[in-house]
Short mmCIF file of C-alpha atoms in Angstrom, two decimals:
data_model
loop_
_atom_site.label_atom_id
_atom_site.label_comp_id
_atom_site.label_asym_id
_atom_site.label_seq_id
_atom_site.Cartn_x
_atom_site.Cartn_y
_atom_site.Cartn_z
CA UNK G 11 0.00 0.00 0.00
CA UNK G 12 1.63 3.20 -1.18
CA UNK G 13 -0.45 5.49 1.00
CA UNK G 14 -1.39 4.72 4.52
CA UNK G 15 -4.04 5.10 5.72
CA UNK G 16 -5.83 4.67 2.36
CA UNK G 17 -8.07 7.61 1.44
CA UNK G 18 -10.99 8.25 -0.89
CA UNK G 19 -12.16 11.60 -2.30
CA UNK G 20 -14.43 13.82 -0.23
CA UNK G 21 -17.43 13.29 -2.49
CA UNK G 22 -17.17 9.51 -2.19
CA UNK G 23 -16.97 9.87 1.57
CA UNK G 24 -20.29 11.73 1.54
CA UNK G 25 -21.87 9.10 -0.70
CA UNK G 26 -20.68 6.26 1.53
CA UNK G 27 -21.87 8.16 4.58
CA UNK G 28 -25.36 8.34 3.17
CA UNK G 29 -25.16 4.66 2.23
CA UNK G 30 -24.40 3.82 5.85
CA UNK G 31 -27.36 5.82 7.14
CA UNK G 32 -29.61 4.29 4.48
CA UNK G 33 -28.48 0.80 5.51
CA UNK G 34 -29.52 1.48 9.09
CA UNK G 35 -32.93 2.75 7.96
CA UNK G 36 -33.39 -0.30 5.73
CA UNK G 37 -32.57 -2.71 8.55
CA UNK G 38 -34.84 -0.74 10.86
CA UNK G 39 -37.67 -0.95 8.30
CA UNK G 40 -37.16 -4.67 7.76
CA UNK G 41 -37.31 -5.25 11.50
CA UNK G 42 -40.67 -3.48 11.69
CA UNK G 43 -42.20 -5.20 8.64
CA UNK G 44 -45.57 -6.86 9.32
CA UNK G 45 -45.22 -10.57 9.76
CA UNK G 46 -47.69 -12.88 7.99
CA UNK G 47 -48.56 -15.69 10.26
CA UNK G 48 -51.04 -18.20 11.67
CA UNK G 49 -52.38 -21.38 10.20
CA UNK G 50 -55.94 -22.09 11.24
CA UNK G 51 -57.10 -25.71 11.36
CA UNK G 52 -60.63 -26.90 11.67
CA UNK G 53 -60.78 -30.18 13.59
CA UNK G 54 -63.36 -32.70 14.34
CA UNK G 55 -63.49 -34.97 17.39
CA UNK G 56 -62.93 -38.63 16.80
CA UNK G 57 -64.88 -40.88 19.16
CA UNK G 58 -64.63 -44.57 19.91
CA UNK G 59 -67.50 -46.97 20.18
CA UNK G 60 -68.27 -45.91 23.73
CA UNK G 61 -68.61 -42.32 22.63
CA UNK G 62 -65.42 -41.06 24.30
CA UNK G 63 -63.32 -38.54 22.48
CA UNK G 64 -60.03 -40.20 21.73
CA UNK G 65 -58.60 -37.89 19.10
CA UNK G 66 -59.12 -34.87 16.88
CA UNK G 67 -58.65 -34.95 13.20
CA UNK G 68 -57.93 -32.05 10.90
CA UNK G 69 -60.77 -31.42 8.57
CA UNK G 70 -59.57 -28.27 6.88
CA UNK G 71 -56.43 -26.17 6.95
CA UNK G 72 -56.45 -22.50 6.19
CA UNK G 73 -53.51 -20.06 6.23
CA UNK G 74 -54.46 -16.68 7.60
CA UNK G 75 -52.33 -13.60 7.42
CA UNK G 76 -52.29 -11.34 10.41
CA UNK G 77 -50.31 -8.14 10.59
CA UNK G 78 -48.21 -8.51 13.72
CA UNK G 79 -45.95 -5.60 14.55
CA UNK G 80 -42.91 -6.28 16.66
CA UNK G 81 -43.76 -4.58 19.92
CA UNK G 82 -40.15 -3.49 20.52
CA UNK G 83 -39.81 -1.17 17.58
CA UNK G 84 -41.97 1.26 15.71
CA UNK G 85 -41.37 1.96 12.02
CA UNK G 86 -39.05 4.76 10.90
CA UNK G 87 -42.03 6.49 9.33
CA UNK G 88 -44.08 6.43 12.54
CA UNK G 89 -41.10 7.68 14.46
CA UNK G 90 -40.63 10.55 12.08
CA UNK G 91 -44.34 11.34 12.19
CA UNK G 92 -44.25 11.34 15.96
CA UNK G 93 -41.37 13.78 15.96
CA UNK G 94 -43.20 15.96 13.47
CA UNK G 95 -46.50 15.93 15.40
CA UNK G 96 -44.95 16.65 18.76
CA UNK G 97 -42.19 19.00 17.73
CA UNK G 98 -43.16 21.77 20.13
CA UNK G 99 -43.07 19.33 23.02
CA UNK G 100 -39.77 17.93 21.81
CA UNK G 101 -38.17 21.34 21.55
CA UNK G 102 -39.28 22.00 25.09
CA UNK G 103 -37.59 18.77 26.23
CA UNK G 104 -34.45 19.67 24.30
CA UNK G 105 -34.43 23.17 25.77
CA UNK G 106 -34.79 21.92 29.31
CA UNK G 107 -32.05 19.31 28.99
CA UNK G 108 -29.70 21.75 27.27
CA UNK G 109 -30.24 24.30 30.01
CA UNK G 110 -29.44 21.73 32.68
CA UNK G 111 -26.34 20.61 30.84
CA UNK G 112 -24.98 24.08 30.23
CA UNK G 113 -25.52 25.03 33.87
CA UNK G 114 -23.99 21.81 35.17
CA UNK G 115 -21.13 22.09 32.71
CA UNK G 116 -20.41 25.70 33.69
CA UNK G 117 -20.39 24.85 37.40
CA UNK G 118 -18.16 21.84 36.75
CA UNK G 119 -15.74 23.68 34.47
CA UNK G 120 -15.52 26.88 36.49
CA UNK G 121 -14.44 24.87 39.54
CA UNK G 122 -12.32 22.27 37.74
CA UNK G 123 -10.24 24.63 35.61
CA UNK G 124 -8.79 26.78 38.41
CA UNK G 125 -8.36 23.77 40.67
CA UNK G 126 -6.79 21.72 37.87
CA UNK G 127 -4.31 24.46 37.00
CA UNK G 128 -3.42 24.77 40.68
CA UNK G 129 -2.88 21.01 40.84
CA UNK G 130 -0.57 21.29 37.84
CA UNK G 131 1.41 24.05 39.55
CA UNK G 132 1.56 22.72 43.10
CA UNK G 133 2.82 19.14 43.37
CA UNK G 134 1.70 18.81 47.01
CA UNK G 135 -1.87 19.74 46.15
CA UNK G 136 -1.70 17.34 43.20
CA UNK G 137 -0.48 14.50 45.40
CA UNK G 138 -3.20 15.19 47.98
CA UNK G 139 -6.09 15.35 45.51
CA UNK G 140 -5.04 12.64 43.05
CA UNK G 141 -6.41 9.72 45.12
CA UNK G 142 -9.76 11.49 45.53
CA UNK G 143 -9.97 12.16 41.79
CA UNK G 144 -9.03 8.56 41.00
CA UNK G 145 -11.79 7.43 43.36
CA UNK G 146 -14.44 9.70 41.83
CA UNK G 147 -13.63 9.15 38.18
CA UNK G 148 -14.91 5.59 37.70
CA UNK G 149 -18.27 6.29 39.37
CA UNK G 150 -20.91 6.63 36.65
CA UNK G 151 -23.34 9.51 37.05
CA UNK G 152 -26.27 7.15 37.47
CA UNK G 153 -24.75 5.87 40.72
CA UNK G 154 -25.30 9.30 42.25
CA UNK G 155 -29.05 9.29 41.59
CA UNK G 156 -30.18 7.63 44.86
CA UNK G 157 -28.05 9.83 47.09
CA UNK G 158 -29.01 12.90 45.12
CA UNK G 159 -32.69 12.08 45.70
CA UNK G 160 -32.21 11.50 49.43
CA UNK G 161 -30.10 14.59 49.97
CA UNK G 162 -31.61 17.06 47.58
CA UNK G 163 -35.10 15.89 46.70
CA UNK G 164 -36.35 16.16 43.16
CA UNK G 165 -35.71 19.74 42.17
CA UNK G 166 -33.20 21.27 39.74
CA UNK G 167 -30.40 21.32 42.30
CA UNK G 168 -30.52 17.53 42.39
CA UNK G 169 -30.16 17.39 38.59
CA UNK G 170 -27.21 19.76 38.65
CA UNK G 171 -25.61 17.75 41.43
CA UNK G 172 -25.72 14.58 39.33
CA UNK G 173 -24.27 16.36 36.29
CA UNK G 174 -21.58 17.90 38.46
CA UNK G 175 -20.60 14.63 40.15
CA UNK G 176 -20.50 12.84 36.83
CA UNK G 177 -18.35 15.40 35.03
CA UNK G 178 -16.15 17.14 37.59
CA UNK G 179 -13.44 14.48 37.89
CA UNK G 180 -13.02 14.28 34.12
CA UNK G 181 -12.83 18.08 33.78
CA UNK G 182 -10.25 18.18 36.54
CA UNK G 183 -8.10 15.46 35.00
CA UNK G 184 -8.11 17.09 31.56
CA UNK G 185 -7.10 20.44 33.06
CA UNK G 186 -4.29 18.95 35.14
CA UNK G 187 -2.94 17.13 32.09
CA UNK G 188 -3.15 20.28 29.97
CA UNK G 189 -1.19 22.20 32.60
CA UNK G 190 1.49 19.54 33.00
CA UNK G 191 1.89 19.30 29.23
CA UNK G 192 2.95 22.95 28.83
CA UNK G 193 6.40 23.10 27.19
CA UNK G 194 8.85 23.96 30.01
CA UNK G 195 11.00 25.85 27.50
CA UNK G 196 8.17 28.39 27.13
CA UNK G 197 8.26 29.09 30.87
CA UNK G 198 12.05 29.37 30.78
CA UNK G 199 11.97 31.62 27.74
CA UNK G 200 9.42 33.91 29.40
CA UNK G 201 11.41 34.14 32.62
CA UNK G 202 14.55 34.73 30.61
CA UNK G 203 12.77 37.58 28.83
CA UNK G 204 12.11 39.23 32.16
CA UNK G 205 8.57 38.11 33.03
CA UNK G 206 8.00 38.13 36.77
CA UNK G 207 6.77 34.99 38.49
CA UNK G 208 3.28 36.30 39.14
CA UNK G 209 2.88 37.35 35.49
CA UNK G 210 3.80 33.86 34.29
CA UNK G 211 0.31 32.50 34.93
CA UNK G 212 -1.58 34.93 32.72
CA UNK G 213 1.13 35.67 30.18
CA UNK G 214 2.38 32.15 29.48
CA UNK G 215 0.78 29.30 31.36
CA UNK G 216 -2.87 30.06 30.58
CA UNK G 217 -2.46 30.70 26.85
CA UNK G 218 -0.13 27.70 26.55
CA UNK G 219 -2.53 25.33 28.32
CA UNK G 220 -5.76 26.77 26.91
CA UNK G 221 -5.97 24.68 23.70
CA UNK G 222 -5.71 21.38 25.59
CA UNK G 223 -8.04 22.59 28.34
CA UNK G 224 -10.67 23.47 25.74
CA UNK G 225 -10.43 20.17 23.88
CA UNK G 226 -10.76 18.42 27.26
CA UNK G 227 -13.84 20.48 28.13
CA UNK G 228 -15.37 19.53 24.80
CA UNK G 229 -15.27 15.90 25.88
CA UNK G 230 -16.60 16.89 29.30
CA UNK G 231 -19.61 18.51 27.68
CA UNK G 232 -20.46 15.23 25.97
CA UNK G 233 -20.07 13.50 29.35
CA UNK G 234 -22.54 16.03 30.79
CA UNK G 235 -25.08 14.77 28.27
CA UNK G 236 -24.80 11.23 29.54
CA UNK G 237 -25.21 12.65 33.05
CA UNK G 238 -28.38 14.57 32.27
CA UNK G 239 -30.05 11.40 31.06
CA UNK G 240 -29.28 9.84 34.45
CA UNK G 241 -30.45 12.98 36.23
CA UNK G 242 -33.79 12.91 34.45
CA UNK G 243 -34.67 9.33 35.36
CA UNK G 244 -36.88 10.56 38.18
CA UNK G 245 -38.29 13.75 39.57
CA UNK G 246 -39.05 15.59 36.38
CA UNK G 247 -41.41 15.49 33.44
CA UNK G 248 -39.24 17.73 31.34
CA UNK G 249 -36.09 16.92 29.39
CA UNK G 250 -35.06 14.32 26.86
CA UNK G 251 -34.07 11.89 29.59
CA UNK G 252 -37.47 12.13 31.20
CA UNK G 253 -39.08 11.69 27.77
CA UNK G 254 -37.43 8.33 27.13
CA UNK G 255 -37.81 7.08 30.71
CA UNK G 256 -41.52 7.98 30.95
CA UNK G 257 -42.41 6.60 27.52
CA UNK G 258 -40.78 3.32 28.48
CA UNK G 259 -43.74 2.68 30.78
CA UNK G 260 -46.17 2.56 27.88
CA UNK G 261 -43.73 0.98 25.42
CA UNK G 262 -43.97 4.06 23.22
CA UNK G 263 -40.94 3.12 21.17
CA UNK G 264 -41.46 5.88 18.60
CA UNK G 265 -41.16 8.56 21.29
CA UNK G 266 -38.13 6.83 22.79
CA UNK G 267 -36.42 6.73 19.42
CA UNK G 268 -37.17 10.41 18.89
CA UNK G 269 -35.58 11.14 22.25
CA UNK G 270 -32.47 9.14 21.41
CA UNK G 271 -32.05 10.77 18.02
CA UNK G 272 -32.52 14.21 19.58
CA UNK G 273 -29.84 13.54 22.20
CA UNK G 274 -27.39 12.66 19.48
CA UNK G 275 -28.28 15.64 17.29
CA UNK G 276 -28.07 18.12 20.16
CA UNK G 277 -24.63 16.81 21.12
CA UNK G 278 -23.49 17.24 17.51
CA UNK G 279 -24.79 20.80 17.41
CA UNK G 280 -23.22 21.73 20.76
CA UNK G 281 -19.94 20.18 19.60
CA UNK G 282 -19.97 22.34 16.48
CA UNK G 283 -20.74 25.43 18.58
CA UNK G 284 -17.88 24.55 20.89
CA UNK G 285 -15.52 24.30 17.92
CA UNK G 286 -16.59 27.81 16.90
CA UNK G 287 -15.76 28.99 20.40
CA UNK G 288 -12.34 27.32 20.13
CA UNK G 289 -11.68 29.11 16.86
CA UNK G 290 -12.41 32.39 18.62
CA UNK G 291 -10.36 31.66 21.74
CA UNK G 292 -7.35 29.79 20.32
CA UNK G 293 -7.21 30.86 16.65
CA UNK G 294 -3.52 29.93 16.37
CA UNK G 295 -4.44 26.25 16.74
CA UNK G 296 -6.44 26.34 13.49
CA UNK G 297 -3.78 27.83 11.23
CA UNK G 298 -2.59 24.70 9.47
CA UNK G 299 -6.04 23.89 8.18
CA UNK G 300 -5.98 27.17 6.29
CA UNK G 301 -3.06 25.76 4.34
CA UNK G 302 -0.22 28.09 5.31
CA UNK Z 23 34.53 46.97 31.02
CA UNK Z 24 37.85 45.35 31.65
CA UNK Z 25 36.98 42.16 33.53
CA UNK Z 26 35.20 39.18 31.99
CA UNK Z 27 31.48 39.43 31.23
CA UNK Z 28 30.81 35.88 32.36
CA UNK Z 29 32.86 33.88 34.77
CA UNK Z 30 32.48 30.31 36.03
CA UNK Z 31 34.67 29.58 39.00
CA UNK Z 32 35.23 26.01 40.20
CA UNK Z 33 31.75 25.04 39.09
CA UNK Z 34 30.53 21.55 39.92
CA UNK Z 35 27.02 20.46 39.01
CA UNK Z 36 25.50 17.23 40.24
CA UNK Z 37 22.09 15.78 39.42
CA UNK Z 38 21.73 12.99 41.97
CA UNK Z 39 24.55 10.58 41.19
CA UNK Z 40 25.35 12.15 37.84
CA UNK Z 41 28.16 14.68 37.83
CA UNK Z 42 27.47 16.89 34.81
CA UNK Z 43 30.24 19.44 35.41
CA UNK Z 44 33.26 19.19 37.68
CA UNK Z 45 35.55 22.01 38.79
CA UNK Z 46 34.94 23.95 35.63
CA UNK Z 47 36.62 27.34 35.17
CA UNK Z 48 35.68 29.55 32.26
CA UNK Z 49 35.76 33.24 31.45
CA UNK Z 50 34.11 35.09 28.61
CA UNK Z 51 35.56 38.44 27.56
CA UNK Z 52 33.39 41.38 26.48
CA UNK Z 53 32.40 41.17 22.83
CA UNK Z 54 33.82 37.67 22.55
CA UNK Z 55 32.13 34.92 20.53
CA UNK Z 56 32.79 31.78 22.52
CA UNK Z 57 31.74 28.42 21.16
CA UNK Z 58 31.60 25.41 23.47
CA UNK Z 59 32.03 22.06 21.73
CA UNK Z 60 31.69 18.66 23.31
CA UNK Z 61 30.46 15.12 22.94
CA UNK Z 62 26.81 14.55 23.75
CA UNK Z 63 26.14 14.37 27.46
CA UNK Z 64 29.19 16.43 28.42
CA UNK Z 65 27.15 19.04 30.25
CA UNK Z 66 27.23 21.76 27.58
CA UNK Z 67 23.61 22.66 28.08
CA UNK Z 68 24.02 22.53 31.85
CA UNK Z 69 26.74 25.17 31.54
CA UNK Z 70 24.41 27.40 29.56
CA UNK Z 71 21.56 26.86 32.02
CA UNK Z 72 23.90 28.01 34.80
CA UNK Z 73 24.76 31.19 32.89
CA UNK Z 74 21.05 31.84 32.28
CA UNK Z 75 20.34 31.27 35.97
CA UNK Z 76 17.89 28.41 35.28
CA UNK Z 77 20.01 26.22 37.56
CA UNK Z 78 22.31 26.94 40.49
CA UNK Z 79 25.70 25.20 40.71
CA UNK Z 80 26.22 22.55 43.39
CA UNK Z 81 29.63 24.06 44.08
CA UNK Z 82 31.48 27.13 42.83
CA UNK Z 83 30.14 30.41 41.54
CA UNK Z 84 28.84 31.81 38.27
CA UNK Z 85 29.09 35.57 37.79
CA UNK Z 86 27.80 38.12 35.30
CA UNK Z 87 29.79 41.37 35.27
CA UNK Z 88 31.19 40.54 38.67
CA UNK Z 89 27.80 39.81 40.28
CA UNK Z 90 26.80 36.35 41.29
CA UNK Z 91 23.94 34.93 39.19
CA UNK Z 92 21.37 33.89 41.80
CA UNK Z 93 18.17 33.58 39.77
CA UNK Z 94 16.96 33.69 36.18
CA UNK Z 95 19.10 36.39 34.60
CA UNK Z 96 17.35 38.40 31.84
CA UNK Z 97 20.64 40.09 30.95
CA UNK Z 98 21.77 36.70 29.57
CA UNK Z 99 19.35 36.22 26.68
CA UNK Z 100 18.75 32.60 25.72
CA UNK Z 101 18.11 31.22 22.24
CA UNK Z 102 16.66 27.71 22.44
CA UNK Z 103 17.09 24.79 20.08
CA UNK Z 104 13.31 24.28 20.20
CA UNK Z 105 12.79 28.01 19.38
CA UNK Z 106 10.39 28.24 22.36
CA UNK Z 107 8.28 30.82 20.55
CA UNK Z 108 4.87 31.59 22.03
CA UNK Z 109 2.44 29.97 19.59
CA UNK Z 110 -0.43 32.31 20.52
CA UNK Z 111 1.50 35.45 19.61
CA UNK Z 112 2.27 36.87 16.17
CA UNK Z 113 5.85 37.44 15.09
CA UNK Z 114 5.65 41.07 16.19
CA UNK Z 115 4.19 40.22 19.59
CA UNK Z 116 6.72 37.45 20.16
CA UNK Z 117 9.53 39.91 19.55
CA UNK Z 118 7.82 42.51 21.71
CA UNK Z 119 7.18 40.04 24.54
CA UNK Z 120 10.17 40.94 26.70
CA UNK Z 121 9.84 44.72 26.33
CA UNK Z 122 6.06 44.47 26.94
CA UNK Z 123 6.58 42.47 30.12
CA UNK Z 124 8.92 45.18 31.36
CA UNK Z 125 6.77 48.04 30.12
CA UNK Z 126 9.32 49.32 27.62
CA UNK Z 127 7.79 48.21 24.35
CA UNK Z 128 8.85 50.34 21.38
CA UNK Z 129 7.23 49.48 18.05
CA UNK Z 130 9.94 51.17 16.03
CA UNK Z 131 12.65 49.11 17.74
CA UNK Z 132 10.66 45.96 16.96
CA UNK Z 133 10.35 46.97 13.31
CA UNK Z 134 14.11 47.56 13.20
CA UNK Z 135 14.75 44.09 14.63
CA UNK Z 136 12.38 42.51 12.13
CA UNK Z 137 14.45 44.11 9.38
CA UNK Z 138 17.72 43.15 11.04
CA UNK Z 139 16.89 39.44 11.11
CA UNK Z 140 15.22 39.53 7.70
CA UNK Z 141 11.61 38.59 8.43
CA UNK Z 142 9.82 41.56 6.87
CA UNK Z 143 6.39 40.66 5.55
CA UNK Z 144 5.82 38.03 8.26
CA UNK Z 145 4.98 40.45 11.07
CA UNK Z 146 1.42 39.17 11.52
CA UNK Z 147 2.18 35.48 11.05
CA UNK Z 148 2.00 33.00 13.89
CA UNK Z 149 4.98 30.73 14.60
CA UNK Z 150 3.09 27.68 13.26
CA UNK Z 151 3.00 29.38 9.85
CA UNK Z 152 6.79 29.77 9.69
CA UNK Z 153 9.58 27.40 8.65
CA UNK Z 154 12.21 26.36 11.20
CA UNK Z 155 14.72 28.85 9.86
CA UNK Z 156 12.22 31.71 10.09
CA UNK Z 157 11.21 30.66 13.58
CA UNK Z 158 14.80 30.79 14.79
CA UNK Z 159 15.17 34.27 13.27
CA UNK Z 160 12.13 35.37 15.25
CA UNK Z 161 13.57 33.79 18.39
CA UNK Z 162 16.85 35.63 17.85
CA UNK Z 163 15.03 38.92 17.36
CA UNK Z 164 12.94 38.25 20.47
CA UNK Z 165 16.07 37.76 22.55
CA UNK Z 166 17.80 40.81 21.02
CA UNK Z 167 14.70 42.95 21.72
CA UNK Z 168 15.61 42.77 25.41
CA UNK Z 169 19.09 44.10 24.61
CA UNK Z 170 20.85 41.48 26.77
CA UNK Z 171 24.52 41.76 27.70
CA UNK Z 172 25.15 38.18 26.62
CA UNK Z 173 23.54 35.99 23.99
CA UNK Z 174 23.34 32.34 25.08
CA UNK Z 175 22.71 29.97 22.19
CA UNK Z 176 21.84 26.34 22.97
CA UNK Z 177 22.43 24.52 19.68
CA UNK Z 178 20.02 26.93 17.99
CA UNK Z 179 20.54 25.58 14.48
CA UNK Z 180 20.67 21.86 15.31
CA UNK Z 181 17.12 21.20 14.13
CA UNK Z 182 17.55 22.98 10.79
CA UNK Z 183 18.49 21.52 7.43
CA UNK Z 184 22.09 21.98 6.30
CA UNK Z 185 21.43 24.80 3.86
CA UNK Z 186 19.21 26.88 6.12
CA UNK Z 187 21.75 26.33 8.85
CA UNK Z 188 24.56 27.76 6.76
CA UNK Z 189 22.54 30.84 5.87
CA UNK Z 190 21.65 31.43 9.51
CA UNK Z 191 25.24 30.93 10.64
CA UNK Z 192 26.40 33.67 8.28
CA UNK Z 193 23.57 35.92 9.41
CA UNK Z 194 24.38 35.36 13.05
CA UNK Z 195 27.96 36.39 12.32
CA UNK Z 196 26.75 39.57 10.65
CA UNK Z 197 24.31 40.23 13.48
CA UNK Z 198 26.89 39.81 16.19
CA UNK Z 199 29.36 41.96 14.27
CA UNK Z 200 26.80 44.81 14.10
CA UNK Z 201 25.40 44.49 17.64
CA UNK Z 202 28.78 43.73 19.27
CA UNK Z 203 27.13 41.24 21.62
CA UNK Z 204 29.05 38.80 23.75
CA UNK Z 205 27.98 35.29 22.74
CA UNK Z 206 28.23 31.85 24.31
CA UNK Z 207 27.20 29.32 21.69
CA UNK Z 208 26.89 25.59 22.16
CA UNK Z 209 27.16 23.08 19.36
CA UNK Z 210 28.40 19.61 18.53
CA UNK Z 211 29.41 20.72 15.03
CA UNK Z 212 33.07 21.64 14.62
CA UNK Z 213 32.30 23.34 11.32
CA UNK Z 214 29.75 25.53 13.02
CA UNK Z 215 32.22 26.33 15.78
CA UNK Z 216 34.96 27.34 13.31
CA UNK Z 217 32.59 29.47 11.30
CA UNK Z 218 31.30 31.42 14.30
CA UNK Z 219 33.83 31.45 17.11
CA UNK Z 220 36.55 33.80 18.24
CA UNK Z 221 37.54 31.11 20.72
CA UNK Z 222 36.54 27.45 20.94
CA UNK Z 223 36.38 25.48 24.16
CA UNK Z 224 36.27 21.70 24.07
CA UNK Z 225 34.67 20.06 27.09
CA UNK Z 226 35.61 16.60 28.36
CA UNK Z 227 33.11 13.78 28.44
CA UNK Z 228 31.10 13.57 31.65
CA UNK Z 229 31.96 15.00 34.06
CA UNK Z 230 32.47 18.09 31.93
CA UNK Z 231 35.64 20.12 32.37
CA UNK Z 232 37.54 22.37 29.98
CA UNK Z 233 39.78 20.09 27.94
CA UNK Z 234 41.20 22.34 25.26
CA UNK Z 235 40.91 25.98 24.32
CA UNK Z 236 41.59 26.99 20.74
CA UNK Z 237 41.74 30.57 19.50
CA UNK Z 238 40.14 30.92 16.09
CA UNK Z 239 42.14 33.45 14.07
CA UNK Z 240 40.20 33.00 10.83
CA UNK Z 241 39.60 36.48 9.37
CA UNK Z 242 36.27 38.30 9.69
CA UNK Z 243 33.82 38.96 8.18
CA UNK Z 244 33.48 35.22 7.78
CA UNK Z 245 31.32 33.43 5.25
CA UNK Z 246 31.04 29.79 4.30
CA UNK Z 247 33.97 30.32 1.93
CA UNK Z 248 36.34 30.31 4.87
CA UNK Z 249 35.83 26.55 4.99
CA UNK Z 250 38.01 26.18 1.90
CA UNK Z 251 41.14 27.69 3.45
CA UNK Z 252 44.12 25.66 4.67
CA UNK Z 253 44.00 27.30 8.11
CA UNK Z 254 40.43 26.12 8.47
CA UNK Z 255 41.32 22.51 7.76
CA UNK Z 256 44.29 22.59 10.11
CA UNK Z 257 42.14 23.96 12.95
CA UNK Z 258 39.39 21.49 12.22
CA UNK Z 259 41.80 18.58 12.44
CA UNK Z 260 43.23 19.88 15.71
CA UNK Z 261 39.81 20.25 17.31
CA UNK Z 262 38.52 16.98 15.95
CA UNK Z 263 41.39 15.06 17.54
CA UNK Z 264 40.57 16.64 20.86
CA UNK Z 265 36.85 15.98 20.53
CA UNK Z 266 37.30 12.47 19.18
CA UNK Z 267 38.99 11.27 22.38
CA UNK Z 268 36.03 12.52 24.38
CA UNK Z 269 33.48 10.99 22.05
CA UNK Z 270 35.23 7.64 22.39
CA UNK Z 271 35.45 8.08 26.15
CA UNK Z 272 31.74 8.84 26.26
CA UNK Z 273 30.92 5.78 24.13
CA UNK Z 274 32.97 3.55 26.41
CA UNK Z 275 31.28 5.00 29.47
CA UNK Z 276 27.77 4.47 28.17
CA UNK Z 277 28.29 1.11 26.51
#
């Protein structure tokens, strides 16, 4: 292979992308196809000489076709129609979840970034907090739901708490790593050029660590989305999480699918918005793409 | 100024069990271009870090203009092999970084420096948009913008291709001849040393000590053409013999 990894032109990539999506829709449709079933037999009792029924014999066989929909999945068309009919409701759910996420994310990030930078700068603080962070990181957000309910009830604070607990450790770890990764030569160069110690933070360390901090926070925002779905299991009737959990009770698979698709789409949109923010804040990281 | 600009007196530098420098004495005269040559791992960079004040010697003293260097010393401007440019700043702002930090930024002086190192037209570029050679020019200008007493160069051209390197060597010569700076330059290239130096110091393999000192009488202004002269070849042979022993010693020690 002369070129690794092998590449195809942009247009082909688009075509294959659509093929992939189409394949999923086709499989989905096939899975929801009506099934033709049931053979009906007419039988007659066979009696012996004493008049007891000893057997039944088939007199006539008839194949009947009943439309049986798999209960686990509604058709793509129904799902789309559901989304279309209920779009005001759905936007309300999206809005509520997004609000929760942004709030939770902001709380998480605004605490994790300063603390993470401090951990990068002060090895004693880092050593003291590392075990706690290692302990918190593997706990999935859903594990905080029971305690959150007991401690905080069912209001918005409880939702934010779950998002915070589920995302804080990750935000902290990304920030610490970003700080530790700063090229030590940059610090030396700045000091050599006469920058005083207290100016180092704002003049060198922050701008040097910012690109990695931001790309870490981008991942954290996606983590916040998984948290909000946990947070909305109980205690709310609003939000995409609540939508899919509530509709589960009546096996409304179309609504659940709409919720799932919306979660994915909203994450994609927020990701794109975050990239725009990155372009504003760290424009020098996007120079190469412009093609020098 | 009559005394030396830089002076290392009985300097020993240990990192744990490793002795990087041992009882090293060295003086740099005002306006002198001193090149330090040595096998890898001989403590060349450690010596430069001591002059810059990034490190403090385990024993002995390091002085600038008769004062002991106790912390990072902005009067000894460092040029790094990795350029160490600030990626978030344009060429102009990189060069103006030192003066800005000290509240003495002068846009005309920056423009003059940009012309001096030959990077006109790239003022608003970011480092990522520049080639290695251009980046090192910016780094040089950034260091000169602080008007340091000494220019410390830590293998600044080691990462460049041979042709760019030659161009930059000639330009550094011209630059130092116009600015009259004192320079301590570290390299493992004897050719580079002969092209640049007034005096060449060969360090021993670890622990580093001054092994040989060679005055370089090749006439200035020097260009790459000097490499064709008989004097050049004689000096090169002399230095190579001295360095070769240390390279072999280093290879034996690390085998």
